[in-house]
mmCIF file of C-alpha atoms in Angstrom:
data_model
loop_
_atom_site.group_PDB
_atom_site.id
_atom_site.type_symbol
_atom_site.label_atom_id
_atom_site.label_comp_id
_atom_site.label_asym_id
_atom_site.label_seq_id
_atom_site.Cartn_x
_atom_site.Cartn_y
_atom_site.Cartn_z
ATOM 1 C CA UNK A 41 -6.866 50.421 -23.915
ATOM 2 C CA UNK A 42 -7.051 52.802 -20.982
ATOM 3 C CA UNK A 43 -4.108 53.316 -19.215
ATOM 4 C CA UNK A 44 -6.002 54.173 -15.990
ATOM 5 C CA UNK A 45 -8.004 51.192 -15.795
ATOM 6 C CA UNK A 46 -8.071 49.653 -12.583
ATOM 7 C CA UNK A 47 -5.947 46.462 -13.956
ATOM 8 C CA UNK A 48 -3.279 48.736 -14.660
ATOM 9 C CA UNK A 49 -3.574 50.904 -11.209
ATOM 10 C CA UNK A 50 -0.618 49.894 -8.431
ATOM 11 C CA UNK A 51 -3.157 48.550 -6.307
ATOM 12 C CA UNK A 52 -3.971 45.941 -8.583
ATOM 13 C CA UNK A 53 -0.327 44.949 -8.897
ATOM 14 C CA UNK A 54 -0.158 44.849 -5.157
ATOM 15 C CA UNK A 55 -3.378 42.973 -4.178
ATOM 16 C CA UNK A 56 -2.266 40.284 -7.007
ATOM 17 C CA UNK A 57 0.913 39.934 -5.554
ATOM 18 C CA UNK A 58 -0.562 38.906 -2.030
ATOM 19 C CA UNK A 59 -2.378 36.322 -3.607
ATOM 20 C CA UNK A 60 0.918 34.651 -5.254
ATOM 21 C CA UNK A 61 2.450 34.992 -1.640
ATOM 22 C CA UNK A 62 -1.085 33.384 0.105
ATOM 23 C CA UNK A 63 -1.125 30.699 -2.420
ATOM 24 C CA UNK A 64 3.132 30.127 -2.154
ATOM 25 C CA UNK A 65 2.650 29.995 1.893
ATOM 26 C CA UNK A 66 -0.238 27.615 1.876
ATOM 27 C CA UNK A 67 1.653 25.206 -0.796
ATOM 28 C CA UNK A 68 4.830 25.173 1.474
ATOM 29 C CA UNK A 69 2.556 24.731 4.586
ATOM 30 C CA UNK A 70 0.213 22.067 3.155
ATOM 31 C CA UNK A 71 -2.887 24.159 3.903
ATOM 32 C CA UNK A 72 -6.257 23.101 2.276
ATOM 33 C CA UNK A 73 -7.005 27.021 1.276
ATOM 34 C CA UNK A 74 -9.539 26.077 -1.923
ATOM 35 C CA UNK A 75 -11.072 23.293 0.062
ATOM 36 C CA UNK A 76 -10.570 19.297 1.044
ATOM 37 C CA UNK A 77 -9.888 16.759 -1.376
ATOM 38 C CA UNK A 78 -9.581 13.120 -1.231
ATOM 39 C CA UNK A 79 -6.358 12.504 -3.280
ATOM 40 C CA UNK A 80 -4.140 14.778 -0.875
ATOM 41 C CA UNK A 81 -4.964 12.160 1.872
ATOM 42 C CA UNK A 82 -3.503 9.664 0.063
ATOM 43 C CA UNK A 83 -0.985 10.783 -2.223
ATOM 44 C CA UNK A 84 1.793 12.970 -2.191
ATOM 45 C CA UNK A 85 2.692 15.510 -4.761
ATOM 46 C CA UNK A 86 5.972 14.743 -6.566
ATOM 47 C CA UNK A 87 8.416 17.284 -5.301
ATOM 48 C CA UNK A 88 10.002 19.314 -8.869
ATOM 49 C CA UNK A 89 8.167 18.681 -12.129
ATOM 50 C CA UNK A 90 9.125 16.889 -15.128
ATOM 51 C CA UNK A 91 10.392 17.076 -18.460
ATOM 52 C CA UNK A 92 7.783 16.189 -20.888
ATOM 53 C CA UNK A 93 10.305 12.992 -21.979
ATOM 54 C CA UNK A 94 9.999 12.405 -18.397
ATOM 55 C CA UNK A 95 7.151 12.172 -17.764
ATOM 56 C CA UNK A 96 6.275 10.413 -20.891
ATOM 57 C CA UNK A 97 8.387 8.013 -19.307
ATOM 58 C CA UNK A 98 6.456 7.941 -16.142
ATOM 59 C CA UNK A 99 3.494 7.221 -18.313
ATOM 60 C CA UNK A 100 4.510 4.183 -19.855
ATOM 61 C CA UNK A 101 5.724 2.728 -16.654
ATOM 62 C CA UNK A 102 2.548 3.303 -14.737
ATOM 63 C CA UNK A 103 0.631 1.943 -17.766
ATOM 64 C CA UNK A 104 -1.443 4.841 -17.864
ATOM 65 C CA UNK A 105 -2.466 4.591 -21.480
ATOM 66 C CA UNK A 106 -5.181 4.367 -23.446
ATOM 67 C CA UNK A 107 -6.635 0.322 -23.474
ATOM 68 C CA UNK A 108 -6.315 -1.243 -26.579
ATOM 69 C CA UNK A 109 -10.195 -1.417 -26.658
ATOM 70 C CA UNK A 110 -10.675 1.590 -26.857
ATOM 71 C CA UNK A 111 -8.267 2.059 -29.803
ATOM 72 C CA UNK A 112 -8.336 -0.756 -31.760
ATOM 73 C CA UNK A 113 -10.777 -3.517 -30.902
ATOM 74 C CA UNK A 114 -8.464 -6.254 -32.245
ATOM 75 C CA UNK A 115 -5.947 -4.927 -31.107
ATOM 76 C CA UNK A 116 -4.650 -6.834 -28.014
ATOM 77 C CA UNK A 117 -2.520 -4.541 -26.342
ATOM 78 C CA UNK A 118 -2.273 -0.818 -25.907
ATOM 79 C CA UNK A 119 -0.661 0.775 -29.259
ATOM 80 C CA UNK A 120 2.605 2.287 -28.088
ATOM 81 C CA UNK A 121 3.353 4.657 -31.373
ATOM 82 C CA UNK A 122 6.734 6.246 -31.209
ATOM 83 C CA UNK A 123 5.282 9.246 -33.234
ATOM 84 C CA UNK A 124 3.385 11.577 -30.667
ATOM 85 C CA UNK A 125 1.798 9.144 -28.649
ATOM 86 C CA UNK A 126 3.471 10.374 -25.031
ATOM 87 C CA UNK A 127 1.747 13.608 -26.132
ATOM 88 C CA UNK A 128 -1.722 12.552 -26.682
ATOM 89 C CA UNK A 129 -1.623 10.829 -23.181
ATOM 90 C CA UNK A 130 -0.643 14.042 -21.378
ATOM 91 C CA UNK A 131 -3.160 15.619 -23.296
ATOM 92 C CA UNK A 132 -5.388 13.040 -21.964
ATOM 93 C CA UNK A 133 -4.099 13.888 -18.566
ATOM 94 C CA UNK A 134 -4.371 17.608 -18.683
ATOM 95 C CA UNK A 135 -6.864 20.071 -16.320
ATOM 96 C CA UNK A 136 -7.947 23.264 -17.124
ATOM 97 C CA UNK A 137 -10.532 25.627 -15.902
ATOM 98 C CA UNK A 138 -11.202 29.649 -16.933
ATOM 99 C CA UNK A 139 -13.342 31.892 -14.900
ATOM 100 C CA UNK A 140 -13.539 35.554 -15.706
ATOM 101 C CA UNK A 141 -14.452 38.499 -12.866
ATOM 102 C CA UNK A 142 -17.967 39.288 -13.011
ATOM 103 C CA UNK A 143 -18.812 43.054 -14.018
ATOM 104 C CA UNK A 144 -20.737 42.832 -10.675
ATOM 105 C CA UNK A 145 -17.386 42.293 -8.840
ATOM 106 C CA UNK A 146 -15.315 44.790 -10.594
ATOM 107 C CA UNK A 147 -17.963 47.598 -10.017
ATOM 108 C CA UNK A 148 -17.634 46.406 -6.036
ATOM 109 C CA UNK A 149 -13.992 47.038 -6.636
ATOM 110 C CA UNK A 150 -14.674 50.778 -8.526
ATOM 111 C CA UNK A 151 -17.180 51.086 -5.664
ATOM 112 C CA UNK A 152 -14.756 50.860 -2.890
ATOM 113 C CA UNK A 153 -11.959 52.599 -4.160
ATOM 114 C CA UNK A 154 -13.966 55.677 -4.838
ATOM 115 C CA UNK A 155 -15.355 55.490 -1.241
ATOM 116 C CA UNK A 156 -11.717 54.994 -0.081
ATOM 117 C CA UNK A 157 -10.178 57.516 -2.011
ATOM 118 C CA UNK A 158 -8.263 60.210 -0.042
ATOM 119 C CA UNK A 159 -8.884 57.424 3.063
ATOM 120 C CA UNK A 160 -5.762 56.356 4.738
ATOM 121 C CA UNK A 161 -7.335 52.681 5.209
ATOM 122 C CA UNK A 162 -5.163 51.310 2.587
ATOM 123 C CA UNK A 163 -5.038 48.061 4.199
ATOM 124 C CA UNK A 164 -8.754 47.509 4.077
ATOM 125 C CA UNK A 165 -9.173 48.524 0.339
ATOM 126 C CA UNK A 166 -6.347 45.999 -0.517
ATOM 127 C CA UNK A 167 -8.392 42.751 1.333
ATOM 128 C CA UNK A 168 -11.715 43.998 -0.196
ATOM 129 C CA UNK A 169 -9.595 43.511 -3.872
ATOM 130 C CA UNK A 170 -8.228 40.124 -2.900
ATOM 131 C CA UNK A 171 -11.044 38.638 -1.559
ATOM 132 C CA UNK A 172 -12.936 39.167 -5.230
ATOM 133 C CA UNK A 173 -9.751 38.294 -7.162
ATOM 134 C CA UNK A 174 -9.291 35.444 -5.075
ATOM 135 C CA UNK A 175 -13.031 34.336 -5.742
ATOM 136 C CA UNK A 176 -12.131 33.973 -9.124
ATOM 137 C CA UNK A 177 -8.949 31.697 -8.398
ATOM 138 C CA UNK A 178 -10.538 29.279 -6.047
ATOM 139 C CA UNK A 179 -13.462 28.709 -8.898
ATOM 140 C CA UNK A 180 -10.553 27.812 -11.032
ATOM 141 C CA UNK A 181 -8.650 25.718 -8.576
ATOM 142 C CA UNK A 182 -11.588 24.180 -7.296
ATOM 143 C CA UNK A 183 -12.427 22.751 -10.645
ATOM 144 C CA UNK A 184 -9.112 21.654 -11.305
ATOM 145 C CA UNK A 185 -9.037 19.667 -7.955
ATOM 146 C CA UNK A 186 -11.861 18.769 -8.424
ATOM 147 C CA UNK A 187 -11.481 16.636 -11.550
ATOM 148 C CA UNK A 188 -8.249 15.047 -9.262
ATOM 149 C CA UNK A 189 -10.333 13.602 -7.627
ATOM 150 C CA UNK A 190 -12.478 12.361 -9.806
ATOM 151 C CA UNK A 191 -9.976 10.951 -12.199
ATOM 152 C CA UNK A 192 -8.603 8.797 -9.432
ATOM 153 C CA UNK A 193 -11.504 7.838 -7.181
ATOM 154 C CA UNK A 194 -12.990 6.575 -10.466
ATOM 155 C CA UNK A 195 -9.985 4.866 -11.347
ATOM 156 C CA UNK A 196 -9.374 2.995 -7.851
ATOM 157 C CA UNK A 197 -12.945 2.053 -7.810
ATOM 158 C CA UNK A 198 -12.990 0.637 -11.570
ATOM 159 C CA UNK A 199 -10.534 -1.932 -11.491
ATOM 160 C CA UNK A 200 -7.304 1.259 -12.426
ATOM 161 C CA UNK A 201 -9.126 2.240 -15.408
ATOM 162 C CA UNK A 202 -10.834 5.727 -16.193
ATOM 163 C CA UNK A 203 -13.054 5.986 -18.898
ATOM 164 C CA UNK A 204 -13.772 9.719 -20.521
ATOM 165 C CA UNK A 205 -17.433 9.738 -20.747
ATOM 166 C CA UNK A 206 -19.689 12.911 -21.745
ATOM 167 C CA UNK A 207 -20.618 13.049 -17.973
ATOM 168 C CA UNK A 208 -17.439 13.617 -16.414
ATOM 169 C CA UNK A 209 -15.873 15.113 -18.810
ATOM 170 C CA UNK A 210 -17.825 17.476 -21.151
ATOM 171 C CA UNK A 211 -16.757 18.486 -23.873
ATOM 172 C CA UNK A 212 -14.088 16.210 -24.322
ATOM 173 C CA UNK A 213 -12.401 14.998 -27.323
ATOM 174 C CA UNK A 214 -11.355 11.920 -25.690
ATOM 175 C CA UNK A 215 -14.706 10.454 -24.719
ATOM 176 C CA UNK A 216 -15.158 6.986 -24.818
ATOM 177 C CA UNK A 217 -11.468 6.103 -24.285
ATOM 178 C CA UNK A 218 -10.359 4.426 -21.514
ATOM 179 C CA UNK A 219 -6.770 5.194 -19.320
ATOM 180 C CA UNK A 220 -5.564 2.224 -17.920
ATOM 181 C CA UNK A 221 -3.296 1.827 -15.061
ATOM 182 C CA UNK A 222 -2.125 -1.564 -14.608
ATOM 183 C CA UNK A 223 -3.995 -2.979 -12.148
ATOM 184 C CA UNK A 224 -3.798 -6.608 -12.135
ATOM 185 C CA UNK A 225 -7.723 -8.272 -13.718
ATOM 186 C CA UNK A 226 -7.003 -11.567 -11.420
ATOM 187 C CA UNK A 227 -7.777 -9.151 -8.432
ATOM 188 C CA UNK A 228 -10.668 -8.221 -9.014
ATOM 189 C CA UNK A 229 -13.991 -10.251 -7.659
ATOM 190 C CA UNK A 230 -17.440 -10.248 -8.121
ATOM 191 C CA UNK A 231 -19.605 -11.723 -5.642
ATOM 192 C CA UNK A 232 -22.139 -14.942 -6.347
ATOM 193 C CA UNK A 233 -25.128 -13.530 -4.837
ATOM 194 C CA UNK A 234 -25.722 -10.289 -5.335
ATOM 195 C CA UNK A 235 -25.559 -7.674 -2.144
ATOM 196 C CA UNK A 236 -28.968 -6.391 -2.514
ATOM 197 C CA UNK A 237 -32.655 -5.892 -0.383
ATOM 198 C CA UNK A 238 -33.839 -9.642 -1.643
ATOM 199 C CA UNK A 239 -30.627 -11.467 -0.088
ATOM 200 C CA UNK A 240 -30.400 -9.490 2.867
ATOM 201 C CA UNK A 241 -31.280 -12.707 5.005
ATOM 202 C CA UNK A 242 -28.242 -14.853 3.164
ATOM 203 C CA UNK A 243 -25.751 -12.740 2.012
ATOM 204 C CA UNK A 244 -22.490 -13.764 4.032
ATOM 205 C CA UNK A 245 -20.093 -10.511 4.109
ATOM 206 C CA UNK A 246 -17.578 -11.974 5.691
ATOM 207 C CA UNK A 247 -17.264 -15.191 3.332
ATOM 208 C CA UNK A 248 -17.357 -12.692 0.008
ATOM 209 C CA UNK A 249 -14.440 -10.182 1.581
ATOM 210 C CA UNK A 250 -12.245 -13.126 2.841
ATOM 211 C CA UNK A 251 -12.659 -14.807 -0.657
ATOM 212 C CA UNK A 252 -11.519 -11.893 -2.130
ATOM 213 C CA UNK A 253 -8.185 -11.119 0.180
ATOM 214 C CA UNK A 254 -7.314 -14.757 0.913
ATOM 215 C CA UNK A 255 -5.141 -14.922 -2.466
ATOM 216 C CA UNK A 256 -3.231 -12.227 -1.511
ATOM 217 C CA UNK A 257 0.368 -12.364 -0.880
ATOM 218 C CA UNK A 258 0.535 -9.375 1.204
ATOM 219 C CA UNK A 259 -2.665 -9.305 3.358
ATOM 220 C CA UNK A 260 -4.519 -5.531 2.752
ATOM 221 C CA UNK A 261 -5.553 -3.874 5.769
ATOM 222 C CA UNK A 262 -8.157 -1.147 4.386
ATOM 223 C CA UNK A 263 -11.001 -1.374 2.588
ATOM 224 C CA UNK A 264 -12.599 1.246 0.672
ATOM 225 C CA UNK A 265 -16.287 1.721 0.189
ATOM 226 C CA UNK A 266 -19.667 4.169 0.410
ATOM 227 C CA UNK A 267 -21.911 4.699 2.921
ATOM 228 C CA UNK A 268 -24.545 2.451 1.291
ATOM 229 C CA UNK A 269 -22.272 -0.573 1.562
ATOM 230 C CA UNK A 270 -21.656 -0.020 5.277
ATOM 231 C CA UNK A 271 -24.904 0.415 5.878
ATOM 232 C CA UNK A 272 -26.230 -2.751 3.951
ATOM 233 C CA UNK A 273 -23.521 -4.845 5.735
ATOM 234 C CA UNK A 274 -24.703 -3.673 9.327
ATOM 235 C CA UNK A 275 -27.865 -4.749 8.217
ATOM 236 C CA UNK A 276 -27.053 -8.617 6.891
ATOM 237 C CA UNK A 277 -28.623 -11.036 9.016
ATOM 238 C CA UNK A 278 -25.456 -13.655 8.974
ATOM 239 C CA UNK A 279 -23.360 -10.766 9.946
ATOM 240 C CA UNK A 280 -25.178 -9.810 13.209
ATOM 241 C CA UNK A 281 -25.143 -13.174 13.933
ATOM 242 C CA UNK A 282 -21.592 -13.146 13.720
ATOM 243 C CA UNK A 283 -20.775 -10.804 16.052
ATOM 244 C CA UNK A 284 -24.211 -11.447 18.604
ATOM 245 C CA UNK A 285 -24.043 -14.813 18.605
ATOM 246 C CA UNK A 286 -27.533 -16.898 18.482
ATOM 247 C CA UNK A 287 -28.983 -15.254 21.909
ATOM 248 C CA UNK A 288 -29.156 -11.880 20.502
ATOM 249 C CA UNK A 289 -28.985 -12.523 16.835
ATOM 250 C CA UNK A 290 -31.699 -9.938 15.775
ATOM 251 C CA UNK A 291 -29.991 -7.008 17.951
ATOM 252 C CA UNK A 292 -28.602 -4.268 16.060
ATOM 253 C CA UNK A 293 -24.594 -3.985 15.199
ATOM 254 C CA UNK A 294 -22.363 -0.796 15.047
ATOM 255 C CA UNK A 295 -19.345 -0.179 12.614
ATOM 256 C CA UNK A 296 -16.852 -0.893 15.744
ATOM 257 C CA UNK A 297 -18.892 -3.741 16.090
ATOM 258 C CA UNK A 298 -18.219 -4.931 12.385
ATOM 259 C CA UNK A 299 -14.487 -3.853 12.608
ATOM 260 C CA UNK A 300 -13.872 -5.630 15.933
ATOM 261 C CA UNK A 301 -15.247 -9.104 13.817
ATOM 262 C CA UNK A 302 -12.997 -8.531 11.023
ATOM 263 C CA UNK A 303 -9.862 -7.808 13.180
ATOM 264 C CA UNK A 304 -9.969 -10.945 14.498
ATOM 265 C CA UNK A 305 -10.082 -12.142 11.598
ATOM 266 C CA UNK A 306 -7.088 -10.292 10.132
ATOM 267 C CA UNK A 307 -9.071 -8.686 7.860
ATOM 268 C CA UNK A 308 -8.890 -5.072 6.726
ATOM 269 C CA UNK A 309 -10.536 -2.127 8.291
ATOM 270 C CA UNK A 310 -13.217 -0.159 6.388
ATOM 271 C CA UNK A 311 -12.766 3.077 5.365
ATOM 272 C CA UNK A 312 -15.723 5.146 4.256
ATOM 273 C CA UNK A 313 -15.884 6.818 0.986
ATOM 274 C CA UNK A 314 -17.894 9.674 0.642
ATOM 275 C CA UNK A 315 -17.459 12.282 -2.102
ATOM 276 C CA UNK A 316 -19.343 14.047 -4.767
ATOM 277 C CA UNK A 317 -17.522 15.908 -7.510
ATOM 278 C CA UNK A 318 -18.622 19.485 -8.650
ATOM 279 C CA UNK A 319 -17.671 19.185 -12.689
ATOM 280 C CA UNK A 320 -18.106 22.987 -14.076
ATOM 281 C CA UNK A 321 -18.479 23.156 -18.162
ATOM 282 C CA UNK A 322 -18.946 26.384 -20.105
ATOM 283 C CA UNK A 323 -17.183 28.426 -18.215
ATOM 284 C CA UNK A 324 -19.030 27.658 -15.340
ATOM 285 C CA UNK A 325 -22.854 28.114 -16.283
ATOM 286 C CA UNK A 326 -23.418 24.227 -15.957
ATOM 287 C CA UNK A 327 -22.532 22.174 -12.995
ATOM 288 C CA UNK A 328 -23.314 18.629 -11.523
ATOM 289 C CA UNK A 329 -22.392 16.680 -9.345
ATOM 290 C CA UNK A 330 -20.867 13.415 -9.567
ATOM 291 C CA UNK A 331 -20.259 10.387 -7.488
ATOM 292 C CA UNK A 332 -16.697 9.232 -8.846
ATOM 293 C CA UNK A 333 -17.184 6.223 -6.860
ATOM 294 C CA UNK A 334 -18.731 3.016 -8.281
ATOM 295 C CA UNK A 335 -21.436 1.887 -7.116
ATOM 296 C CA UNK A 336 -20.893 -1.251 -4.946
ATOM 297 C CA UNK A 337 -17.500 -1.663 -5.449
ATOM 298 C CA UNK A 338 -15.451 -1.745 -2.644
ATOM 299 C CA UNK A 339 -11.216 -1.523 -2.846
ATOM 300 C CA UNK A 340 -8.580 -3.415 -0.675
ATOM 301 C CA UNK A 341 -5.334 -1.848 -0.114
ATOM 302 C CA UNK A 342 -2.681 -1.802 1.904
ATOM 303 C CA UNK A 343 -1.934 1.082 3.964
ATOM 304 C CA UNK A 344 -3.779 4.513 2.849
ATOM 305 C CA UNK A 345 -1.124 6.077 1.462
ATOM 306 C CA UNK A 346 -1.087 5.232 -2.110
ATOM 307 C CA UNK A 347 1.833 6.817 -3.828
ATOM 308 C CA UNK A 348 2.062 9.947 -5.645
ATOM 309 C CA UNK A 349 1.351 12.958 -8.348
ATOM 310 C CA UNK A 350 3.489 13.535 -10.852
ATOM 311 C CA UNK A 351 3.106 16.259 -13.260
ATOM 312 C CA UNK A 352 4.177 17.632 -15.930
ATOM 313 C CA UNK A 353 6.666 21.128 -16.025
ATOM 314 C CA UNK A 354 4.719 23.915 -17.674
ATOM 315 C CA UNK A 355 5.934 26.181 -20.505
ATOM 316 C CA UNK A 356 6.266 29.110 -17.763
ATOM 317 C CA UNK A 357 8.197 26.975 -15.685
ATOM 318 C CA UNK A 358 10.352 25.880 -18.287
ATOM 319 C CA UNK A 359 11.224 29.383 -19.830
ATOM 320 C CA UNK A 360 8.758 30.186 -21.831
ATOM 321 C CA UNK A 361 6.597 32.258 -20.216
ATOM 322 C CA UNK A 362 4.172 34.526 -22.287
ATOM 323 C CA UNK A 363 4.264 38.152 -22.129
ATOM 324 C CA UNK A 364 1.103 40.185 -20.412
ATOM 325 C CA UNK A 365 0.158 37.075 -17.890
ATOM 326 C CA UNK A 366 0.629 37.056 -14.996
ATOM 327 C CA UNK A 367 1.716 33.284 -12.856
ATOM 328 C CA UNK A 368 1.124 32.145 -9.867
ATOM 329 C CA UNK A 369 1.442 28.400 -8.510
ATOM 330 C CA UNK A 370 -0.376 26.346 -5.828
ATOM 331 C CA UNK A 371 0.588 22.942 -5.306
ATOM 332 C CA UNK A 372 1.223 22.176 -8.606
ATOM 333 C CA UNK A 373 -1.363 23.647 -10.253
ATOM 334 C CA UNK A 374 -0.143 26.656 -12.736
ATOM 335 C CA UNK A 375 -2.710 29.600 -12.584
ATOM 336 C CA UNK A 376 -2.673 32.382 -15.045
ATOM 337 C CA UNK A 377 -4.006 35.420 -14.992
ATOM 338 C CA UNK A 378 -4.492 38.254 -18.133
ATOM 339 C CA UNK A 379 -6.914 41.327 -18.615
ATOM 340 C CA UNK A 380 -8.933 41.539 -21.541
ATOM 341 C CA UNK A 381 -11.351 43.755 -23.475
ATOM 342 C CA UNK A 382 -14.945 43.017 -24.057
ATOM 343 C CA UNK A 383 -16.533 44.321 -27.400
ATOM 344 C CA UNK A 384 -19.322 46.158 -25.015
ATOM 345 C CA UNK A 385 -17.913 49.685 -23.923
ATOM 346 C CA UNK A 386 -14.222 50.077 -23.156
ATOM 347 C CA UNK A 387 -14.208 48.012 -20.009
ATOM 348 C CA UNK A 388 -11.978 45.758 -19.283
ATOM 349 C CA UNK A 389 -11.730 42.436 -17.077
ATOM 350 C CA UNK A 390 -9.761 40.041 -15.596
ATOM 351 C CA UNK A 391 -9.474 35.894 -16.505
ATOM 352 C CA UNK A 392 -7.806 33.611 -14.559
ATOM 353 C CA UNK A 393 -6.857 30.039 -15.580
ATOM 354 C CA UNK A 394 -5.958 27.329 -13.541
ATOM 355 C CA UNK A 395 -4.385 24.073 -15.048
ATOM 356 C CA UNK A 396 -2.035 21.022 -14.915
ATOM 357 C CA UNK A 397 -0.690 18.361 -16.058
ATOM 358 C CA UNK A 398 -0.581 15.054 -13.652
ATOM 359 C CA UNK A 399 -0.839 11.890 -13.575
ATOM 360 C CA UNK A 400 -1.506 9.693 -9.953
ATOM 361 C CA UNK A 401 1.360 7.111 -9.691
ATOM 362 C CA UNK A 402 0.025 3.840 -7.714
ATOM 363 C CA UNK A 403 2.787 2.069 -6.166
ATOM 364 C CA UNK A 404 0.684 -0.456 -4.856
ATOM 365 C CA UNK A 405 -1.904 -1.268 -7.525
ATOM 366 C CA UNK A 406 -0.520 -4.725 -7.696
ATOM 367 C CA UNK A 407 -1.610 -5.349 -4.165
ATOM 368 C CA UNK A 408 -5.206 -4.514 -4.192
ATOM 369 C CA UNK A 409 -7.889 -6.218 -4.417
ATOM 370 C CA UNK A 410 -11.707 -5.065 -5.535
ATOM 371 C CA UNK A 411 -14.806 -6.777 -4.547
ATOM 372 C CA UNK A 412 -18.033 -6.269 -6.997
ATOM 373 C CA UNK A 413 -21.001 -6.572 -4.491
ATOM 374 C CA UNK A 414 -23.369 -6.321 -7.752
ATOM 375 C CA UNK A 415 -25.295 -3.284 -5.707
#
């Protein structure tokens, strides 16, 4: 190991440590630094971390473990084990992405220091380093938020279940089991004729969605859907006659237009859903997108904010850190960072893993409603 490698150099040690302070500022601020995400709209991340026996705990209560069909097919209810089951679920419920600094990168960094050498423009040199260590981080966090996001948008849009499926998940030695988290089957609706091109002429909208609240004892007042669904519904021939009346039944209607029906009708008001999920596997050298959202489904809740994140206390957190990483947090999420030797020369090159362990906690999932439009 050289002792004068760059990862050893005080400049290293100084440009990491702005990037724990950038990343502690913008968690006690509430500033979207690696980008927006969905779930931070609409939950709120749990204050301190717990225990693992606490949050366990929290797992049973939410329900949020795995369906009994996916176990056991006769079985009819989840099997709750005493014997390592709370640990399979947070494994089930754990986030991690690694990146590594490109060799392109760190020669940028050699680069620069040897033009700045004997410079006085310390300052400069020091940004230049963050900006490519922080490259690195936000890959990591990214990904990590990213699969927030898509854990719970897939969940709210799938009746509280998530199922593990080679798509959005690679890799993963849970796929094909399902987390479920207790939302009540007797909510959800599917509608008689389907909301497609052929039944654009008799689909009735407004019928389907206040079939779907009517039963409820508190009233929602969002619902949750894509762009495709708003669009279709603008384009329903009962529904612009609806809000034109006979004279000007043909006439084109606007969202306000469609919102302005359904207020006074006490019904909720819709709330677009648009998001696409980046999910990296192998390090990063294969990405897709995903839609978390289901197709056609739209979600009734009430109010937007939705409850919150729990998550799990780390080993570093809880004393046992290891030695030669280095630990930075940002909301939540537990990023480590470690320099290691390739087999290729004597260079060496810094990794940087992001993780955590979470799990959304619905306080309201017995008050929605879903609405299959069979799209």
């Amino acid at each position: 190991m050289n002792e004068n490698s760059f990862f050893f150099s005080d400049i290293y040690k100084e440009a990491t440590d702005v990037i724990k302070n950038i990343m502690d500022e913008a968690t006690q601020k509430h500033l979207d630094i690696f980008g927006k995400v969905w779930f931070k709209d609409h939950f709120t991340l749990s204050r301190y971390p717990r225990t693992e026996s606490e949050f366990t705990a929290i797992l049973e209560e939410v329900h949020a473990a795995p369906a009994a069909s996916t176990i056991n097919e006769f079985s009819e209810r989840p099997i709750r084990s005493l014997d390592g089951f709370g640990k399979v679920k947070a494994q089930m419920l754990s986030v991690g992405h690694t990146y590594k600094l490109e060799a392109e990168d760190l020669r940028a960094i050699r680069d620069m220091q040897r033009r700045y050498a004997g410079i006085k423009n310390h300052e400069e040199l020091v940004r230049f380093i963050v900006d490519k260590l922080m490259n690195v981080r936000t890959k990591a966090i990214q990904g990590v938020l990213n699969r927030q996001d898509l854990l719970i948008l897939s969940m709210l849009s799938n009746d509280g279940k998530y199922t593990f499926t080679a798509e959005n998940d690679p890799g993963s030695p849970f796929v094909g089991q399902t987390l479920d988290f207790g939302f009540d089957a007797s909510h959800a609706a599917t509608v008689t004729t389907p909301w497609t091109d052929a039944n654009i002429d008799t689909v009735d909208v407004l019928e389907d969605i206040m079939g779907t609240v009517s039963p409820a004892t508190i009233k929602p007042t969002e619902m949750y859907m894509e762009r495709e669904r708003i669009f279709y519904m603008l384009r329903t021939k009962k529904l612009k006659l609806y809000v034109n009346g006979n004279d000007r039944a043909s006439q084109p209607i606007s969202l306000e237009d469609m919102n302005n029906l359904f207020a006074r009708f006490d019904l909720p008001t819709i709330k677009l859903i648009q998001r696409e999920v980046r999910v990296d596997s192998d390090g990063g050298k294969t990405t897709k997108m995903i839609n978390p959202w289901k197709k056609g489904k739209i979600l009734f809740t009430v109010g937007s904010q939705f409850g919150t994140i729990e998550r799990k206390i780390t080993d570093a957190e809880d004393g046992l850190a290891s030695p030669g990483i280095g630990y930075s947090y940002y909301d939540g999420i537990e990023v480590m960072n470690w320099t290691q030797g390739v087999k290729e020369g004597s260079n060496y090159t810094e990794y940087v893993s992001a993780g955590i362990t979470s799990t959304p906690v619905v306080d309201g999932i017995r008050n929605m409603y879903t609405l299959d439009t069979k799209a």
